[in-house]
Short mmCIF file of C-alpha atoms in Angstrom, two decimals:
data_model
loop_
_atom_site.label_atom_id
_atom_site.label_comp_id
_atom_site.label_asym_id
_atom_site.label_seq_id
_atom_site.Cartn_x
_atom_site.Cartn_y
_atom_site.Cartn_z
CA MET A 1 23.60 34.70 0.07
CA SER A 2 24.59 38.23 1.00
CA ASP A 3 23.16 41.74 1.01
CA ASN A 4 19.61 40.34 1.31
CA THR A 5 20.10 38.71 -2.06
CA LEU A 6 20.28 35.04 -3.01
CA ARG A 7 22.41 34.35 -6.07
CA VAL A 8 22.45 31.10 -8.04
CA TYR A 9 25.56 30.19 -10.04
CA LYS A 10 26.10 27.52 -12.65
CA VAL A 11 29.42 25.72 -12.19
CA SER A 12 30.76 23.51 -14.95
CA VAL A 13 32.87 20.54 -13.88
CA ALA A 14 35.97 19.72 -15.91
CA SER A 15 35.69 16.43 -17.78
CA SER A 16 39.44 15.67 -17.52
CA ASN A 17 42.45 16.81 -15.53
CA ASP A 18 43.89 18.76 -18.47
CA GLU A 19 40.85 21.01 -18.80
CA PHE A 20 40.43 24.00 -16.56
CA MET A 21 37.20 24.71 -14.75
CA GLU A 22 35.37 27.68 -16.19
CA ASP A 23 34.31 30.63 -14.09
CA PRO A 24 30.90 30.26 -12.40
CA GLU A 25 28.04 31.71 -14.40
CA LEU A 26 25.44 33.80 -12.59
CA VAL A 27 22.01 32.33 -13.42
CA HIS A 28 19.51 33.88 -11.01
CA VAL A 29 19.40 36.74 -8.53
CA TRP A 30 16.54 36.61 -6.03
CA THR A 31 15.89 39.52 -3.70
CA LEU A 32 15.12 38.61 -0.10
CA GLY A 33 14.24 42.09 1.11
CA GLN A 34 15.74 45.57 1.13
CA TYR A 35 19.36 45.85 0.10
CA SER A 36 22.03 48.48 0.60
CA MET A 37 22.29 51.51 -1.65
CA ASP A 38 25.95 52.20 -0.91
CA GLY A 39 27.20 48.85 -2.18
CA THR A 40 28.71 47.82 1.14
CA GLY A 41 26.39 44.85 1.38
CA ALA A 42 25.41 45.72 4.94
CA GLY A 43 22.09 47.44 4.36
CA TRP A 44 20.72 50.94 4.40
CA SER A 45 23.12 53.28 6.24
CA LEU A 46 22.23 56.38 8.23
CA ARG A 47 24.02 59.62 7.45
CA GLY A 48 26.94 60.21 9.75
CA ASN A 49 26.74 56.72 11.22
CA LYS A 50 28.59 53.62 10.01
CA VAL A 51 26.20 51.21 11.79
CA PRO A 52 24.12 49.40 9.16
CA PHE A 53 20.47 50.22 9.48
CA LEU A 54 19.09 46.80 8.45
CA VAL A 55 21.52 44.95 10.69
CA GLY A 56 20.44 47.08 13.60
CA LEU A 57 16.79 46.23 12.97
CA GLY A 58 17.57 42.56 12.37
CA GLU A 59 15.98 42.59 8.90
CA LEU A 60 19.02 41.18 7.14
CA ALA A 61 18.84 37.54 5.99
CA VAL A 62 21.36 35.47 7.95
CA ASP A 63 20.66 31.89 6.79
CA PHE A 64 18.50 29.83 4.45
CA ASP A 65 17.73 26.22 3.62
CA PHE A 66 15.91 24.32 0.88
CA GLY A 67 12.78 22.29 1.57
CA LEU A 68 11.42 19.28 -0.27
CA ALA A 69 10.31 19.87 -3.85
CA VAL A 70 6.58 20.52 -4.28
CA MET A 71 4.16 20.97 -7.16
CA ALA A 72 2.85 24.53 -7.23
CA MET A 73 0.87 26.72 -9.59
CA SER A 74 2.87 28.87 -11.96
CA ASP A 75 1.15 31.98 -10.61
CA ILE A 76 3.59 31.97 -7.69
CA PHE A 77 6.02 33.68 -10.07
CA GLY A 78 5.69 37.20 -11.30
CA CYS A 79 4.58 37.44 -14.92
CA ASP A 80 7.04 38.78 -17.42
CA GLU A 81 6.11 40.55 -20.66
CA GLU A 82 6.27 37.43 -22.80
CA GLN A 83 3.84 35.55 -20.59
CA GLU A 84 1.47 38.50 -20.43
CA ASN A 85 1.38 38.69 -24.24
CA SER A 86 0.95 34.95 -24.67
CA GLY A 87 -1.94 34.70 -22.21
CA ASP A 88 -1.11 31.12 -21.16
CA GLU A 89 -3.15 29.69 -18.33
CA SER A 90 -1.60 28.76 -15.00
CA LYS A 91 -0.05 25.34 -14.86
CA THR A 92 1.64 23.38 -12.10
CA LYS A 93 5.40 23.05 -12.06
CA LEU A 94 8.06 21.60 -9.80
CA VAL A 95 9.50 24.20 -7.43
CA TRP A 96 12.00 24.17 -4.59
CA PRO A 97 10.95 26.16 -1.52
CA VAL A 98 13.64 28.30 0.11
CA ILE A 99 13.15 29.07 3.80
CA VAL A 100 14.95 32.31 4.70
CA LEU A 101 15.84 33.40 8.25
CA ARG A 102 16.37 36.99 9.29
CA GLY A 103 18.34 38.19 12.27
CA ASN A 104 15.23 39.29 14.17
CA GLY A 105 13.74 35.78 14.00
CA ASP A 106 11.42 36.40 11.03
CA ILE A 107 11.09 33.45 8.66
CA CYS A 108 10.23 34.00 5.00
CA TYR A 109 9.18 31.65 2.22
CA LEU A 110 10.27 31.69 -1.42
CA ASN A 111 9.30 29.20 -4.15
CA THR A 112 12.17 28.94 -6.64
CA SER A 113 12.75 27.18 -9.92
CA VAL A 114 16.08 27.02 -11.70
CA THR A 115 14.45 26.49 -15.10
CA SER A 116 12.04 29.43 -14.82
CA THR A 117 13.09 32.91 -15.88
CA GLN A 118 10.28 34.58 -13.97
CA LYS A 119 10.79 36.34 -10.69
CA PRO A 120 9.41 34.33 -7.74
CA LYS A 121 7.09 35.93 -5.24
CA PHE A 122 8.51 36.62 -1.79
CA GLU A 123 6.27 35.49 1.06
CA GLY A 124 6.75 36.58 4.62
CA PRO A 125 7.44 37.02 7.34
CA LEU A 126 5.41 33.90 8.12
CA PRO A 127 3.10 33.96 11.14
CA MET A 128 4.18 31.73 14.04
CA TYR A 129 1.72 30.13 16.45
CA PRO A 130 1.46 30.42 19.37
CA SER A 131 2.64 34.00 19.08
CA ALA A 132 5.47 35.26 21.31
CA ASP A 133 6.46 38.75 22.38
CA ASP A 134 10.11 38.25 21.44
CA ASN A 135 9.21 36.57 18.11
CA TYR A 136 10.93 33.42 19.40
CA GLY A 137 14.29 35.07 19.82
CA VAL A 138 15.79 38.21 18.33
CA GLU A 139 19.24 36.64 17.98
CA ALA A 140 18.43 34.06 15.33
CA CYS A 141 21.51 32.67 13.65
CA SER A 142 20.67 29.42 11.81
CA ILE A 143 17.75 27.57 10.25
CA LEU A 144 17.31 23.97 9.12
CA VAL A 145 14.52 22.25 7.17
CA LEU A 146 14.21 18.53 7.91
CA GLU A 147 13.17 16.24 5.07
CA THR A 148 9.86 15.25 6.61
CA VAL A 149 6.24 15.53 5.51
CA PRO A 150 5.09 18.04 6.60
CA SER A 151 8.35 19.96 6.79
CA VAL A 152 9.80 20.47 10.26
CA ILE A 153 11.78 23.70 10.60
CA VAL A 154 14.44 24.15 13.28
CA LEU A 155 15.29 27.71 14.35
CA ALA A 156 18.48 28.28 16.36
CA THR A 157 19.44 31.36 18.37
CA SER A 158 22.85 32.42 19.65
CA SER A 159 21.74 31.75 23.24
CA GLY A 160 21.51 28.01 22.51
CA THR A 161 17.73 27.86 22.17
CA LEU A 162 16.24 25.63 19.46
CA TYR A 163 12.63 25.94 18.28
CA HIS A 164 10.99 23.01 16.50
CA SER A 165 8.05 24.06 14.34
CA VAL A 166 5.89 22.55 11.60
CA LEU A 167 5.32 24.36 8.28
CA LEU A 168 1.70 24.14 7.08
CA GLU A 169 -0.34 25.90 4.44
CA ILE A 170 -2.97 28.38 5.57
CA GLU A 171 -6.50 27.54 4.46
CA GLN A 172 -8.22 30.04 2.21
CA SER A 173 -11.04 30.44 4.71
CA GLU A 174 -8.56 31.67 7.33
CA LYS A 175 -7.19 35.16 6.87
CA SER A 176 -3.74 35.91 8.20
CA VAL A 177 -2.97 39.22 9.82
CA ILE A 178 0.21 39.33 7.75
CA PRO A 179 -0.51 40.05 4.06
CA ASN A 180 0.77 37.76 1.31
CA ALA A 181 1.27 34.85 3.72
CA TYR A 182 0.11 31.46 2.50
CA HIS A 183 2.05 29.39 5.05
CA ALA A 184 2.30 29.42 8.83
CA LEU A 185 4.66 27.94 11.42
CA TYR A 186 3.34 26.04 14.43
CA VAL A 187 5.95 25.79 17.18
CA MET A 188 5.91 22.35 18.78
CA GLU A 189 8.62 22.64 21.43
CA CYS A 190 11.65 24.57 22.63
CA VAL A 191 15.03 22.97 23.43
CA GLU A 192 17.80 24.57 25.48
CA LEU A 193 21.39 23.58 24.66
CA GLU A 194 24.10 23.51 27.27
CA LEU A 195 26.82 25.75 25.82
CA GLY A 196 29.86 24.45 27.65
CA ILE A 197 30.25 23.00 31.12
CA ASN A 198 29.69 25.34 34.04
CA LEU A 199 31.77 24.31 37.03
CA ASN A 200 30.03 26.83 39.31
CA ASP A 201 26.62 28.44 39.49
CA ASP A 202 27.88 32.00 39.20
CA ASP A 203 28.81 31.78 35.54
CA SER A 204 26.92 34.16 33.28
CA ALA A 205 25.05 32.93 30.22
CA TYR A 206 27.28 32.34 27.23
CA THR A 207 26.16 33.12 23.68
CA CYS A 208 27.68 32.10 20.37
CA PRO A 209 26.51 31.29 16.83
CA VAL A 210 24.92 27.86 16.41
CA VAL A 211 25.16 26.01 13.09
CA LEU A 212 22.69 23.22 12.25
CA HIS A 213 23.50 20.11 10.19
CA LYS A 214 21.17 17.44 8.82
CA ASP A 215 21.70 13.75 9.47
CA PRO A 216 22.05 12.11 6.02
CA VAL A 217 20.49 8.85 7.25
CA CYS A 218 17.90 9.68 9.91
CA ARG A 219 15.50 12.41 8.80
CA TRP A 220 14.32 12.97 12.39
CA LYS A 221 17.83 13.77 13.66
CA TYR A 222 20.18 16.70 13.24
CA TYR A 223 23.37 18.07 14.78
CA SER A 224 24.34 21.50 16.05
CA THR A 225 27.90 22.80 16.16
CA HIS A 226 29.07 25.91 18.01
CA ASN A 227 32.02 27.36 19.89
CA THR A 228 31.48 24.96 22.79
CA GLY A 229 31.17 21.63 20.98
CA ILE A 230 28.65 19.40 19.22
CA HIS A 231 25.09 18.40 20.14
CA ALA A 232 22.88 15.69 18.64
CA VAL A 233 19.11 16.19 18.69
CA SER A 234 16.39 13.63 17.94
CA LEU A 235 12.76 14.66 17.38
CA SER A 236 10.18 12.28 18.81
CA PHE A 237 7.02 13.95 17.46
CA VAL A 238 7.81 13.37 13.77
CA SER A 239 6.27 9.89 13.73
CA HIS A 240 3.14 11.12 15.54
CA ILE A 241 2.64 13.91 12.99
CA GLU A 242 3.06 11.50 10.07
CA ASN A 243 0.57 9.06 11.62
CA PHE A 244 -1.84 11.93 12.21
CA PHE A 245 -1.65 13.00 8.54
CA ASP A 246 -2.24 9.40 7.40
CA ASN A 247 -5.22 8.99 9.75
CA PRO A 248 -6.38 12.35 11.14
CA SER A 249 -7.83 11.53 14.55
CA PRO A 250 -7.02 12.89 18.02
CA GLU A 251 -5.81 9.46 19.16
CA ASN A 252 -3.06 9.39 16.52
CA PHE A 253 -1.53 12.72 17.55
CA ARG A 254 0.20 12.44 20.91
CA PHE A 255 3.03 14.57 22.18
CA ASP A 256 4.09 12.43 25.13
CA HIS A 257 7.86 12.41 24.77
CA PRO A 258 9.94 15.55 24.18
CA SER A 259 12.93 15.62 21.88
CA THR A 260 16.20 14.18 23.14
CA VAL A 261 19.44 16.16 23.24
CA GLU A 262 22.85 14.51 23.60
CA TYR A 263 26.03 16.48 24.26
CA LEU A 264 28.63 14.65 22.15
CA VAL A 265 31.73 16.87 22.31
CA CYS A 266 32.48 19.70 24.75
CA THR A 267 35.28 22.21 24.01
CA ARG A 268 34.73 24.82 26.72
CA THR A 269 34.28 25.30 30.45
CA ASN A 270 33.50 28.51 32.27
CA SER A 271 37.21 29.08 32.97
CA THR A 272 38.74 28.06 29.63
CA PRO A 273 38.82 29.92 26.32
CA VAL A 274 36.50 28.84 23.54
CA LEU A 275 37.59 26.27 21.00
CA PRO A 276 35.15 26.63 18.10
CA VAL A 277 34.16 23.79 15.80
CA LEU A 278 35.09 24.94 12.30
CA GLY A 279 34.11 21.87 10.29
CA PHE A 280 31.65 19.04 10.68
CA THR A 281 30.68 16.00 8.62
CA LEU A 282 29.19 12.57 9.14
CA ILE A 283 30.56 9.47 7.40
CA VAL A 284 27.53 7.31 6.70
CA SER A 285 29.34 4.06 5.93
CA THR A 286 31.07 3.94 9.33
CA ASN A 287 28.59 6.10 11.28
CA THR A 288 31.43 8.34 12.41
CA ILE A 289 31.55 12.08 13.07
CA LEU A 290 34.54 14.08 11.84
CA SER A 291 34.96 17.60 13.19
CA LEU A 292 37.70 20.18 12.77
CA LEU A 293 38.53 22.41 15.75
CA ALA A 294 40.02 25.89 15.69
CA ASN A 295 43.40 24.63 16.95
CA GLY A 296 43.73 22.28 13.98
CA ASP A 297 42.73 19.08 15.78
CA VAL A 298 40.41 16.65 14.04
CA ILE A 299 38.02 14.62 16.17
CA SER A 300 36.80 11.23 14.95
CA LEU A 301 33.88 10.13 17.10
CA PRO A 302 32.14 6.82 16.30
CA LEU A 303 28.44 7.08 17.04
CA LYS A 304 26.60 4.36 18.86
CA ILE A 305 22.95 3.63 18.25
CA SER A 306 21.85 5.21 21.48
CA GLU A 307 18.56 4.16 22.91
CA ASN A 308 17.81 7.83 23.43
CA LEU A 309 18.08 8.62 19.73
CA ILE A 310 16.12 5.72 18.25
CA HIS A 311 13.05 6.75 16.35
CA PRO A 312 9.72 5.43 17.74
CA ASP A 313 8.89 3.74 14.42
CA LEU A 314 11.93 1.45 14.84
CA LEU A 315 10.80 0.21 18.27
CA PRO A 316 8.47 -2.79 18.76
CA GLU A 317 4.74 -2.32 18.71
CA GLU A 318 3.28 -0.02 21.31
CA VAL A 319 1.99 -1.50 24.50
CA VAL A 320 -1.60 -1.15 25.61
CA SER A 321 -1.74 1.81 27.95
CA GLU A 322 -4.34 0.38 30.35
CA GLU A 323 -2.61 -2.25 32.49
CA SER A 324 -4.32 -3.50 35.62
CA THR A 325 -1.30 -4.63 37.64
CA PRO A 326 2.48 -4.02 37.55
CA MET A 327 3.01 -7.72 36.81
CA LYS A 328 0.70 -7.47 33.79
CA LYS A 329 2.60 -4.41 32.60
CA LEU A 330 5.91 -6.20 33.12
CA LEU A 331 4.76 -9.19 31.08
CA GLN A 332 3.03 -7.22 28.30
CA GLU A 333 5.64 -4.53 27.69
CA PRO A 334 8.59 -5.60 25.52
CA PHE A 335 11.60 -6.04 27.74
CA VAL A 336 13.85 -4.09 25.36
CA VAL A 337 11.55 -1.05 25.52
CA HIS A 338 11.40 -1.29 29.32
CA ILE A 339 15.20 -1.42 29.65
CA ARG A 340 15.62 1.49 27.24
CA SER A 341 13.21 3.59 29.27
CA ILE A 342 15.27 2.89 32.41
CA LEU A 343 18.60 3.62 30.72
CA LYS A 344 17.34 6.88 29.24
CA ARG A 345 19.63 9.59 30.55
CA ASN A 346 18.63 13.13 31.37
CA ILE A 347 22.25 14.30 31.29
CA ASN A 348 25.11 12.63 29.45
CA GLN A 349 28.83 13.00 29.81
CA PRO A 350 30.29 14.53 26.63
CA LEU A 351 33.73 13.96 25.23
CA MET A 352 35.97 16.68 26.70
CA LYS A 353 38.27 18.29 24.13
CA LEU A 354 39.89 21.43 25.57
CA ASP A 355 42.74 23.47 24.17
CA LYS A 356 46.12 21.85 24.78
CA ASN A 357 47.60 25.15 25.97
CA VAL A 358 45.02 25.49 28.75
CA ASN A 359 46.10 24.40 32.23
CA LEU A 360 43.26 23.94 34.66
CA SER A 361 43.77 24.80 38.30
CA PRO A 362 43.54 21.99 40.86
CA GLN A 363 40.16 23.26 42.03
CA GLU A 364 38.81 23.36 38.47
CA SER A 365 40.17 19.89 37.78
CA LEU A 366 38.55 18.64 40.99
CA ASP A 367 35.23 20.27 40.05
CA LEU A 368 35.36 18.75 36.59
CA ILE A 369 36.17 15.29 37.96
CA SER A 370 33.45 15.61 40.61
CA ARG A 371 30.90 16.61 38.00
CA THR A 372 31.88 13.73 35.75
CA THR A 373 31.78 11.31 38.69
CA ASN A 374 28.34 12.48 39.75
CA ILE A 375 27.01 12.12 36.21
CA LEU A 376 28.46 8.63 35.89
CA ARG A 377 27.08 7.66 39.28
CA LYS A 378 23.56 9.03 38.76
CA GLU A 379 23.05 8.61 35.04
CA TYR A 380 25.00 5.39 34.47
CA PHE A 381 25.81 3.25 37.53
CA GLU A 382 22.52 3.77 39.38
CA LYS A 383 20.55 3.03 36.23
CA PHE A 384 22.64 -0.06 35.58
CA GLN A 385 21.73 -1.21 39.10
CA LEU A 386 18.06 -0.56 38.30
CA VAL A 387 18.44 -2.59 35.13
CA ARG A 388 19.95 -5.42 37.17
CA ASP A 389 17.05 -5.33 39.63
CA GLU A 390 14.54 -5.23 36.80
CA THR A 391 16.29 -8.16 35.12
CA GLU A 392 16.15 -10.21 38.33
CA GLN A 393 12.49 -9.32 38.77
CA ARG A 394 11.86 -10.29 35.17
CA VAL A 395 13.62 -13.63 35.69
CA MET A 396 11.52 -14.35 38.79
CA ALA A 397 8.35 -13.46 36.95
CA LEU A 398 9.31 -15.62 33.99
CA ARG A 399 10.11 -18.54 36.31
CA ALA A 400 6.72 -18.20 37.98
CA LEU A 401 5.14 -17.99 34.56
CA LEU A 402 7.10 -21.08 33.50
CA GLY A 403 5.66 -22.97 36.47
CA LEU A 404 2.16 -21.95 35.46
CA HIS A 405 2.86 -23.06 31.92
CA MET A 406 4.13 -26.43 33.14
CA ASP A 407 0.93 -26.94 35.16
CA GLU A 408 -1.10 -26.01 32.10
CA LEU A 409 0.91 -28.48 30.01
CA ASN A 410 0.20 -31.28 32.50
CA GLN A 411 -3.48 -30.40 32.44
CA LEU A 412 -3.41 -30.37 28.65
CA ASP A 413 -1.74 -33.82 28.63
CA ASN A 414 -4.56 -35.20 30.80
CA GLU A 415 -7.16 -33.65 28.54
CA LYS A 416 -5.30 -35.06 25.55
CA THR A 417 -5.49 -38.59 27.03
CA GLN A 418 -9.21 -38.20 27.66
CA LEU A 419 -9.78 -36.92 24.16
CA GLN A 420 -7.86 -39.85 22.68
CA ALA A 421 -10.04 -42.35 24.62
CA MET A 422 -13.16 -40.52 23.49
CA ALA A 423 -11.89 -40.52 19.91
CA GLU A 424 -11.40 -44.31 20.03
CA LYS A 425 -14.98 -44.80 21.25
CA LEU A 426 -16.27 -42.52 18.53
CA ALA A 427 -14.26 -44.45 15.93
CA GLU A 428 -15.86 -47.74 17.05
CA LYS A 429 -19.33 -46.19 16.88
CA TYR A 430 -18.51 -44.85 13.45
CA GLU A 431 -17.58 -48.32 12.20
CA GLU A 432 -20.84 -49.77 13.56
CA ILE A 433 -22.87 -47.02 11.92
CA THR A 434 -21.02 -47.59 8.63
CA GLU A 435 -21.87 -51.31 8.67
CA LYS A 436 -25.55 -50.59 9.42
CA GLN A 437 -25.60 -48.04 6.62
CA LEU A 438 -24.31 -50.67 4.15
CA VAL A 439 -27.06 -53.09 5.20
CA LEU A 440 -29.72 -50.40 4.80
CA ASN A 441 -28.37 -49.49 1.34
CA GLN A 442 -28.65 -53.11 0.22
CA ARG A 443 -32.25 -53.33 1.47
CA ILE A 444 -33.14 -50.10 -0.32
CA GLU A 445 -31.67 -51.42 -3.58
CA LYS A 446 -33.82 -54.57 -3.31
CA VAL A 447 -37.00 -52.56 -2.66
CA VAL A 448 -36.31 -50.27 -5.62
CA SER A 449 -35.69 -53.27 -7.89
CA THR A 450 -39.00 -54.87 -6.83
CA VAL A 451 -40.93 -51.66 -7.43
CA LEU A 452 -39.47 -51.32 -10.90
CA GLN A 453 -40.42 -54.89 -11.77
CA LEU A 454 -44.09 -54.39 -10.71
CA GLU A 455 -44.50 -51.10 -12.59
CA PRO A 456 -46.30 -51.57 -16.03
CA ILE A 457 -44.04 -50.92 -18.97
CA GLU A 458 -45.27 -49.93 -22.44
CA SER A 459 -43.99 -51.87 -25.43
CA LEU A 460 -42.43 -50.26 -28.49
CA ALA A 461 -45.54 -50.88 -30.66
CA GLU A 462 -47.81 -49.36 -28.02
CA ARG A 463 -45.64 -46.26 -27.83
CA LYS A 464 -45.70 -46.00 -31.66
CA MET A 465 -49.49 -46.36 -31.77
CA LYS A 466 -49.85 -43.76 -29.05
CA ASN A 467 -47.76 -41.30 -31.04
CA GLU A 468 -49.82 -41.93 -34.17
CA ILE A 469 -53.09 -41.35 -32.29
CA VAL A 470 -51.77 -38.10 -30.93
CA ALA A 471 -50.79 -37.04 -34.45
CA VAL A 472 -54.23 -38.00 -35.85
CA GLU A 473 -55.94 -36.07 -33.08
CA GLY A 474 -53.94 -33.05 -34.11
CA LYS A 475 -54.94 -33.45 -37.73
CA VAL A 476 -58.62 -33.92 -36.82
CA SER A 477 -58.53 -30.74 -34.79
CA TYR A 478 -56.99 -28.95 -37.77
CA PHE A 479 -59.61 -30.32 -40.15
CA GLU A 480 -62.45 -29.39 -37.83
CA LYS A 481 -61.19 -25.83 -37.79
CA SER A 482 -60.93 -25.88 -41.61
CA ILE A 483 -64.53 -27.23 -41.96
CA SER A 484 -65.80 -24.55 -39.62
CA ARG A 485 -64.04 -21.94 -41.68
CA LEU A 486 -65.52 -23.39 -44.91
CA LYS A 487 -69.02 -23.45 -43.41
CA LYS A 488 -68.69 -19.81 -42.59
CA GLN A 489 -67.50 -19.19 -46.12
CA MET A 490 -70.53 -21.11 -47.51
CA GLU A 491 -72.86 -19.03 -45.40
CA TYR A 492 -71.10 -15.97 -46.68
CA GLN A 493 -71.56 -17.20 -50.27
CA LYS A 494 -75.23 -17.85 -49.60
CA TYR A 495 -75.53 -14.36 -48.25
CA LYS A 496 -73.83 -13.01 -51.35
CA LYS A 497 -76.09 -15.14 -53.60
CA ALA A 498 -79.20 -13.80 -51.89
CA GLU A 499 -77.84 -10.32 -52.24
CA ARG A 500 -77.27 -10.88 -55.94
CA ILE A 501 -80.82 -12.12 -56.27
CA ARG A 502 -82.02 -8.98 -54.60
CA ASP A 503 -79.86 -7.00 -56.95
CA LYS A 504 -81.43 -8.78 -59.92
CA GLN A 505 -84.79 -7.97 -58.55
CA ARG A 506 -83.70 -4.38 -58.53
CA ARG A 507 -82.97 -4.82 -62.23
CA ILE A 508 -79.34 -4.37 -61.87
CA GLN A 509 -77.74 -6.21 -64.71
CA LEU A 510 -74.32 -7.81 -64.29
CA GLY A 511 -71.85 -8.05 -67.06
CA GLY A 512 -71.01 -11.28 -68.76
CA ASN A 513 -67.50 -11.45 -67.32
CA GLN A 514 -68.75 -10.94 -63.78
CA VAL A 515 -71.27 -13.73 -64.09
CA GLU A 516 -68.68 -16.10 -65.45
CA MET A 517 -66.25 -15.23 -62.63
CA ILE A 518 -68.87 -15.81 -59.96
CA LYS A 519 -69.78 -19.17 -61.49
CA THR A 520 -66.16 -20.16 -61.65
CA ASN A 521 -65.60 -19.27 -57.95
CA LEU A 522 -68.73 -21.12 -56.91
CA ASN A 523 -67.72 -24.22 -58.81
CA LYS A 524 -64.23 -24.07 -57.32
CA THR A 525 -65.59 -23.64 -53.79
CA SER A 526 -68.07 -26.47 -54.27
CA GLN A 527 -65.29 -28.74 -55.50
CA GLU A 528 -63.12 -27.88 -52.43
CA ILE A 529 -66.02 -28.57 -50.11
CA ALA A 530 -66.65 -31.90 -51.78
CA ASP A 531 -62.97 -32.86 -51.45
CA LEU A 532 -62.91 -31.93 -47.76
CA VAL A 533 -66.06 -33.93 -47.12
CA LYS A 534 -64.45 -36.96 -48.74
CA VAL A 535 -61.32 -36.58 -46.64
CA ILE A 536 -63.34 -36.24 -43.44
CA ASN A 537 -65.42 -39.27 -44.25
CA SER A 538 -62.27 -41.24 -44.98
CA MET A 539 -60.72 -40.23 -41.65
CA LYS A 540 -63.87 -41.13 -39.78
CA GLN A 541 -63.86 -44.56 -41.37
CA GLN A 542 -60.23 -45.07 -40.35
CA LEU A 543 -60.91 -43.98 -36.78
CA ASN A 544 -64.28 -45.74 -36.58
CA ILE A 545 -66.05 -42.50 -35.80
CA SER A 546 -69.76 -42.45 -36.54
CA ASP A 547 -71.90 -39.38 -37.07
CA ALA A 548 -73.74 -38.32 -33.97
#
């Protein structure tokens, strides 16, 4: 990145030692603002003055960092001619946000995609809340995006001030005073770094560039290197923000503990020249820091899992905040958490690494030793004594609690003996009840057997006769319905016969075929009636039914 322009190159790696690596290929050029017209790369220049105009206003990009990949609509890119002609609808694609920092503290946002040939839209400067008159420092020098959700952005200034902010999208209902801004930064806290050790109070404030480095293991930690040494910073509010996003309620978002800063390596005092840190890396396998100083020395510093830098999610479960007595708090709170809270240091003693050619005066050496002694006495030895007192108090409380538990055990043994005696009595009663139940079952079986013997039982012939009678009754009912139907038919025939007689009287002559058909039907009906009468008479004789 230079000249307010971010360039992306494609580098091909040689497959073998014999092959030479090709020259990098320029793939993308993304503009981050105004750029110089004279080709110097410093910005717009005033006539007759060599001071760059953009540098003087602080509008030149000084640092950038990539955020976590997000899915965004394709309309975040400018449309080229091919897309305009095709008329394709907007679709989501994977993009990599680039957070750009300018010298005046402005932070800009740029969604980039290596596979897209379209020009991304430049967003910014982003609004920062709560707003500040100095825009949170006009000497911004470095920016870092932590791999958290939501993204936490760290802004560093040359005065040693660090600003921790959260990047969030602006809702459509809210209108920003800055046009084309879809994101906003919410500053959570401000951290002041100690740039070197001041052996007296008259030393003026020291400023130098601060470079930020991510921790490859802990996403809530980062390191800062500068001309006066190395700092380690741990953010405590990351877990609270993540819990709040999982369950948005006021109880889940608490900002009780500020971030912790630990001075690891110091390379400068107020009377010694600076010894900048030129290189920094962290070996994950051994948890060791390697740093290269300006004099050529390499520092290897093994890191300890400090209680100050442990993330809250790795601690035991939180303790209930409402404790009635100190003893209750002592017994409910995990002892490890209590000891860590006591051993938490406000000031730590860094590793001193000054230039070998520097000779401190006796007074400066005495001041440095006195300062180190005071820190060790107040931040280490006194707290170790407090830990000892707390441990003794804990032992006394546990012994008293052990006595109470022993008394409860004795009481439980007595209750156990009483329960055993009661259980024996209940077992005897259960056996008696079981015997009585067997006797009652036998008596019930005898009564049931007697009742079954006295109950009248139908024989097989009687059951067969009963079934036949039921069948005959069904047939009789059917025949009665048939006779009724035939009687109605006879009445109908009589009615028809009378009607025919009346027709004859009216001298209406019937044809020969009609007369024959009527005679045939009458004879057939008479025959059916005679047959039914015979069947009914036969059934009555079988059933011994006489005419009423």
